CSV table of C-alpha atoms in Angstrom, one decimal:
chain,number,residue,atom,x,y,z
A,1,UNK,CA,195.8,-123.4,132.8
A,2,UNK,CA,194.1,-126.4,133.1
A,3,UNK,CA,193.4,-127.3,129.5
A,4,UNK,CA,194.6,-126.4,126.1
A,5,UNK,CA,192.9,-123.2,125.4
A,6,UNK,CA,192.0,-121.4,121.5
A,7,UNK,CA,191.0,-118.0,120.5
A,8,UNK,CA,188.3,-117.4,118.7
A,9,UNK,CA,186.5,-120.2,119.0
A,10,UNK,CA,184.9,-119.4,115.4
A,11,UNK,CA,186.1,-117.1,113.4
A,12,UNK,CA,184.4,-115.7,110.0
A,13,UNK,CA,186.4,-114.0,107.5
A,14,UNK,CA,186.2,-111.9,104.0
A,15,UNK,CA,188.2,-113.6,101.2
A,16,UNK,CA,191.6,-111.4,101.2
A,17,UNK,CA,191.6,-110.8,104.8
A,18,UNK,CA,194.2,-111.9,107.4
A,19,UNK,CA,194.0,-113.4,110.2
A,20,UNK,CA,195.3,-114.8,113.7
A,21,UNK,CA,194.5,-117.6,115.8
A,22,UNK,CA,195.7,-118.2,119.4
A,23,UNK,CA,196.5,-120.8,121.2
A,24,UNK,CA,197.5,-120.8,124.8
A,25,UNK,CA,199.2,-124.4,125.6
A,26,UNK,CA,198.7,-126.0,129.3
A,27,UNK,CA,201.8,-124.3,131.6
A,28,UNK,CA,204.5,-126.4,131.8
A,29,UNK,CA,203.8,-128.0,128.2
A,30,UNK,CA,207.3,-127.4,126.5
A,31,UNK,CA,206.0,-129.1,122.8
A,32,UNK,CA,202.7,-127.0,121.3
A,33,UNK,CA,201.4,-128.8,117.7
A,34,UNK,CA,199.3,-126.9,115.1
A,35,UNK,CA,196.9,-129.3,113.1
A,36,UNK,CA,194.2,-128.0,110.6
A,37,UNK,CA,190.8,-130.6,110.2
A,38,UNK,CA,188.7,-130.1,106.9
A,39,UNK,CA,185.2,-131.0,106.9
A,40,UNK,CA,185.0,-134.5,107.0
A,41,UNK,CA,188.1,-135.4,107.1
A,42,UNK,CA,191.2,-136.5,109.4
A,43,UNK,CA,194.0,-134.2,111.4
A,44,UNK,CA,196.6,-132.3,109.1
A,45,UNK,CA,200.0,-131.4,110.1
A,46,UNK,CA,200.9,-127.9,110.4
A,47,UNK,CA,203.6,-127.4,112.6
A,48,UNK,CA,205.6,-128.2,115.6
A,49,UNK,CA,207.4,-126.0,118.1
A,50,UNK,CA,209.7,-127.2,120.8
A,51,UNK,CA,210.1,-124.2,123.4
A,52,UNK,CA,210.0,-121.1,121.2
A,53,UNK,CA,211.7,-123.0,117.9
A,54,UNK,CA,209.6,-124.4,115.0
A,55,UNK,CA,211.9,-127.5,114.0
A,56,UNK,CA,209.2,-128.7,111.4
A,57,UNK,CA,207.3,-126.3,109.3
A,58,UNK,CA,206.9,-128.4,106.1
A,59,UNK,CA,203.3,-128.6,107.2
A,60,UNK,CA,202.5,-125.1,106.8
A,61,UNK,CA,200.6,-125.5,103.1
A,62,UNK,CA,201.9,-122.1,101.8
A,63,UNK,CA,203.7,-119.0,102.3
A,64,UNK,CA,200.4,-117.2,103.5
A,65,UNK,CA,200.8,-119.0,106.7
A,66,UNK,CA,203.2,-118.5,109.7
A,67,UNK,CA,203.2,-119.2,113.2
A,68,UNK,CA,205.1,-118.4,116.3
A,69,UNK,CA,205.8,-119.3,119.6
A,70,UNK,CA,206.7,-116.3,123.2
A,71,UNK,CA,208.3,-117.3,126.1
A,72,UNK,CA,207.9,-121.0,125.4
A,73,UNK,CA,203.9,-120.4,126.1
A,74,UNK,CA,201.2,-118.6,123.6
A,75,UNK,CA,201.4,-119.3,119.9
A,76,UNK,CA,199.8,-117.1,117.5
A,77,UNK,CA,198.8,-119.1,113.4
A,78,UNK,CA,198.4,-116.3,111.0
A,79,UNK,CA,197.3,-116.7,107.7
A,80,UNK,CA,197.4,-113.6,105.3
A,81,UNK,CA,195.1,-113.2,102.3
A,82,UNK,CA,192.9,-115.8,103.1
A,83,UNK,CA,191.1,-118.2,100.4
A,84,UNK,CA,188.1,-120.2,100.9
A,85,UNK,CA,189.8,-123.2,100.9
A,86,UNK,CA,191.5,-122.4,104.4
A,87,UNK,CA,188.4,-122.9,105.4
A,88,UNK,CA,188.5,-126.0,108.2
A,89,UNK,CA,188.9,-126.5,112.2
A,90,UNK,CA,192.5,-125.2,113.4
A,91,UNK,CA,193.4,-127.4,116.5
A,92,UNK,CA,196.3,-126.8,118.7
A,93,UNK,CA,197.7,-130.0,120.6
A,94,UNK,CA,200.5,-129.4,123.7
A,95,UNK,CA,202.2,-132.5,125.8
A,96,UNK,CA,205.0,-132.3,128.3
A,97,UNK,CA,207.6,-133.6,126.8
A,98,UNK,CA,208.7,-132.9,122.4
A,99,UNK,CA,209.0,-135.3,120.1
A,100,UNK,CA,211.0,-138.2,120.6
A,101,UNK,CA,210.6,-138.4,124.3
A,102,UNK,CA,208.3,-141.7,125.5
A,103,UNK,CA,205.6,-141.1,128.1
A,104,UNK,CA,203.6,-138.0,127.0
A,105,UNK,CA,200.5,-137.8,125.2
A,106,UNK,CA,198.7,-135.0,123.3
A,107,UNK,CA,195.7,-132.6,124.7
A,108,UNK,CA,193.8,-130.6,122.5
A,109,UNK,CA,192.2,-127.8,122.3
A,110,UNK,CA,188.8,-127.3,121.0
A,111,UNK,CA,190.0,-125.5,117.8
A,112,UNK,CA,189.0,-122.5,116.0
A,113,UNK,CA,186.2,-123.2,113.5
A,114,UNK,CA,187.5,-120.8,110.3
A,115,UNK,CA,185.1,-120.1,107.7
A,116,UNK,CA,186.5,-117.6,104.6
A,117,UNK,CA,183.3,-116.6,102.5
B,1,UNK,CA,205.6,-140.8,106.1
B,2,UNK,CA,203.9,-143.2,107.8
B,3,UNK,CA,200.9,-144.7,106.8
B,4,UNK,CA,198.0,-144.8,109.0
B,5,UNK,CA,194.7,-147.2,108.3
B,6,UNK,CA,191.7,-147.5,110.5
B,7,UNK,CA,188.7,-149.8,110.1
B,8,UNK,CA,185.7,-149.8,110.1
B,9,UNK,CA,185.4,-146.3,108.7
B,10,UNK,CA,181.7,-146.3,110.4
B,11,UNK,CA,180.4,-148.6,112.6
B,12,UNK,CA,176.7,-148.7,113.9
B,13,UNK,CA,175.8,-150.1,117.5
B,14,UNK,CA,172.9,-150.8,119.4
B,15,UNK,CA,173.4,-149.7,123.4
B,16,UNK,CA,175.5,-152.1,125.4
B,17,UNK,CA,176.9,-154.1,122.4
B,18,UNK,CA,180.5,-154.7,122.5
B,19,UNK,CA,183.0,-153.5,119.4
B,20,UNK,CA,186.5,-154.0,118.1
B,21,UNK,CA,188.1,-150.7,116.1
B,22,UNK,CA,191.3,-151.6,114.4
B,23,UNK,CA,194.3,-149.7,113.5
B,24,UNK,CA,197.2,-150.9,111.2
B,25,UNK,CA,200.7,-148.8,110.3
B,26,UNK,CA,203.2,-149.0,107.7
B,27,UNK,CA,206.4,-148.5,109.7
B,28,UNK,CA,207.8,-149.2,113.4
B,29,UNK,CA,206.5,-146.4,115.8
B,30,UNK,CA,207.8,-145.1,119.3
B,31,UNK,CA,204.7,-143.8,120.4
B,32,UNK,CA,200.8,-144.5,119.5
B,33,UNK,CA,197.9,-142.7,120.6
B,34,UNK,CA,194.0,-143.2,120.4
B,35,UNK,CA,191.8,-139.9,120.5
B,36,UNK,CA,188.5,-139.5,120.6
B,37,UNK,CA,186.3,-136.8,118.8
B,38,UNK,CA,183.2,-136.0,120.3
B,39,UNK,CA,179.8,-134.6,118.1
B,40,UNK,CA,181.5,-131.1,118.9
B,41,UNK,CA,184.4,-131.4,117.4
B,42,UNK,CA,186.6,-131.4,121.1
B,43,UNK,CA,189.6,-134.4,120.5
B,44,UNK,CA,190.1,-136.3,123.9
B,45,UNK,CA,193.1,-138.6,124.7
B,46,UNK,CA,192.0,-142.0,125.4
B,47,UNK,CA,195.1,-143.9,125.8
B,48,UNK,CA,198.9,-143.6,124.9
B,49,UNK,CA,200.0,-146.7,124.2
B,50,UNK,CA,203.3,-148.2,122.3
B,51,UNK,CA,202.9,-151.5,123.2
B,52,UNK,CA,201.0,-153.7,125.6
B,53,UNK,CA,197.4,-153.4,126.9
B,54,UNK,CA,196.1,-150.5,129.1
B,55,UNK,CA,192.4,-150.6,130.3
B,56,UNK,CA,190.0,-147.5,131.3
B,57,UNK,CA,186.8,-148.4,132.3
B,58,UNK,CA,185.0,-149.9,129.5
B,59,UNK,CA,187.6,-149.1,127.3
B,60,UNK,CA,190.5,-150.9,126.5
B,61,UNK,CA,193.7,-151.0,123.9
B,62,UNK,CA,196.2,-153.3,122.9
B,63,UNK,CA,199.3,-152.7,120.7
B,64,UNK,CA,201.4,-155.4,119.0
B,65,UNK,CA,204.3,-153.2,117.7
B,66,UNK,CA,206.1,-155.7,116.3
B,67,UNK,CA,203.1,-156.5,114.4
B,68,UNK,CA,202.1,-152.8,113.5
B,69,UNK,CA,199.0,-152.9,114.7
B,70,UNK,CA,196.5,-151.3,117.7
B,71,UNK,CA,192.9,-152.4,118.5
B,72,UNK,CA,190.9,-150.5,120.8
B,73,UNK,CA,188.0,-152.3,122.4
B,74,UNK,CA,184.7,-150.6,123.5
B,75,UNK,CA,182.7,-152.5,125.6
B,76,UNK,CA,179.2,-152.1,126.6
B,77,UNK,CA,178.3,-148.8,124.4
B,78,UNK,CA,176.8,-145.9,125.6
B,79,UNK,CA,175.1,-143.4,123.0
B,80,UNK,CA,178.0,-141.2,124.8
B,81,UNK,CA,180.2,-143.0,123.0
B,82,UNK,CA,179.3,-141.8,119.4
B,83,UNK,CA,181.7,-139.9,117.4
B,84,UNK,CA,185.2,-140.3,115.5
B,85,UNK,CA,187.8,-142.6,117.1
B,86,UNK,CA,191.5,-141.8,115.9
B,87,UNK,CA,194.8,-143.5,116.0
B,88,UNK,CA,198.0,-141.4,115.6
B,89,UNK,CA,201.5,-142.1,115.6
B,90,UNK,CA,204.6,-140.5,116.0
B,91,UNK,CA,206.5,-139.6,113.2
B,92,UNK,CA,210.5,-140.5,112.8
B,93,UNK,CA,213.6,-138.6,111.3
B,94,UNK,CA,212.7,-135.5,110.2
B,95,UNK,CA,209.2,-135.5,111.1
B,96,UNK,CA,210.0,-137.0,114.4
B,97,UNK,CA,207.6,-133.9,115.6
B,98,UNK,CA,204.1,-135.2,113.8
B,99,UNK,CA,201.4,-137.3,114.3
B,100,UNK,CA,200.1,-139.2,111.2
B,101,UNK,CA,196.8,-139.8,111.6
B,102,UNK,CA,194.2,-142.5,110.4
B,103,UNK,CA,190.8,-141.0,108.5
B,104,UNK,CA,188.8,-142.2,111.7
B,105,UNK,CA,186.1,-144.6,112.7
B,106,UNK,CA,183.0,-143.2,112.8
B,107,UNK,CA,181.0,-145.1,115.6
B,108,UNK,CA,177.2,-144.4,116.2
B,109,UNK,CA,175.5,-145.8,119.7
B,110,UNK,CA,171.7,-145.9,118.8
B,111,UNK,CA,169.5,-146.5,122.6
């Protein structure tokens, strides 16, 4: 597509409750970034896939998260038994080229706007 | 990892005044990149940029690398231009994949 594009845009969950946010990465765009943004305050690190591999997932703040990457397109963030303080914009990021390589910046999504009452 | 530091953290204009945002890192980067984050949250690229001076429009950027530092340059505001200006950089080693990311300047464009 022509832009980075998230699902739901805003998502409002029970405490306890799992759930999924997609991201669908411009074609062609072989690096796909996860980032979470608190109220207020700057980008987060989740984590980064390169095709369909995740070669840093020391972002990921607990075992209640995981993500995952098909056919080097559509990733899918799932966080299980959600707490209020996941609460905070989830922004997914894709460039051409991974990590490393010179040349390629970042577009963004709009994010998904999770709130956990 | 690498530290990120933006300043101003706010900065307050009047329409069609000029302005200087700053960005300093701890480390040598590959790769820098200024984003910026409209009053709806949506993060646009403005300019990657690991060295030198690229211009677009009324904006413009300059990194010194050696130096370890970025300013972006804004010239002749528009109220459009309100919201969070970010500088990230790449990562290296291990978290070659990440961005580190400054805390932001917010900028406000009063008519």
């Amino acid at each position: 597509g022509a832009g980075v594009s998230q699902s739901p845009s805003n998502k409002v969950t029970e405490k306890g409750k799992d759930v999924e946010l997609r991201c669908d990465p411009i074609s062609g765009h072989t690096a796909l970034y996860w980032y979470r943004q608190s109220l207020g305050q700057g980008l987060e690190f989740l984590i980064y896939f390169q095709g369909n591999s995740a070669p840093d997932k020391s972002g990921l703040p607990s075992d209640r998260f995981s993500a995952e990457r098909t056919g080097g397109s559509v990733s899918t963030l799932t966080i299980q038994r959600t707490q209020q303080e996941d609460s905070a914009v989830y922004l997914c990021a894709s460039s051409l080229a991974g990590a490393g390589v010179s040349g390629y910046g970042y577009t963004f999504g709009s994010g998904t706007r999770l709130t956990v009452v | 990892g690498i530290q990120v530091e933006q300043s101003p953290p706010d900065l307050i204009l009047q329409e069609g005044a000029n302005s200087t945002l700053r960005c300093n890192f701890s480390d040598s980067v590959n790769n820098l990149q200024w984003f910026h984050q409209n009053p709806w949250g949506q993060l646009i690229n403005l300019f990657y940029i690991p060295s030198g001076t690229k211009q677009n429009g009324r904006l413009s950027a300059t990194t010194v690398a050696t130096e370890r530092y970025s300013l972006l340059y804004i010239s002749s505001s528009q109220t459009t231009d309100s919201g969070v200006y970010f500088c990230a950089v790449d990562g290296r080693g291990s978290t070659l994949g990440r961005l580190y990311f400054g805390r932001g300047t917010q900028l406000t464009v009063w008519p």
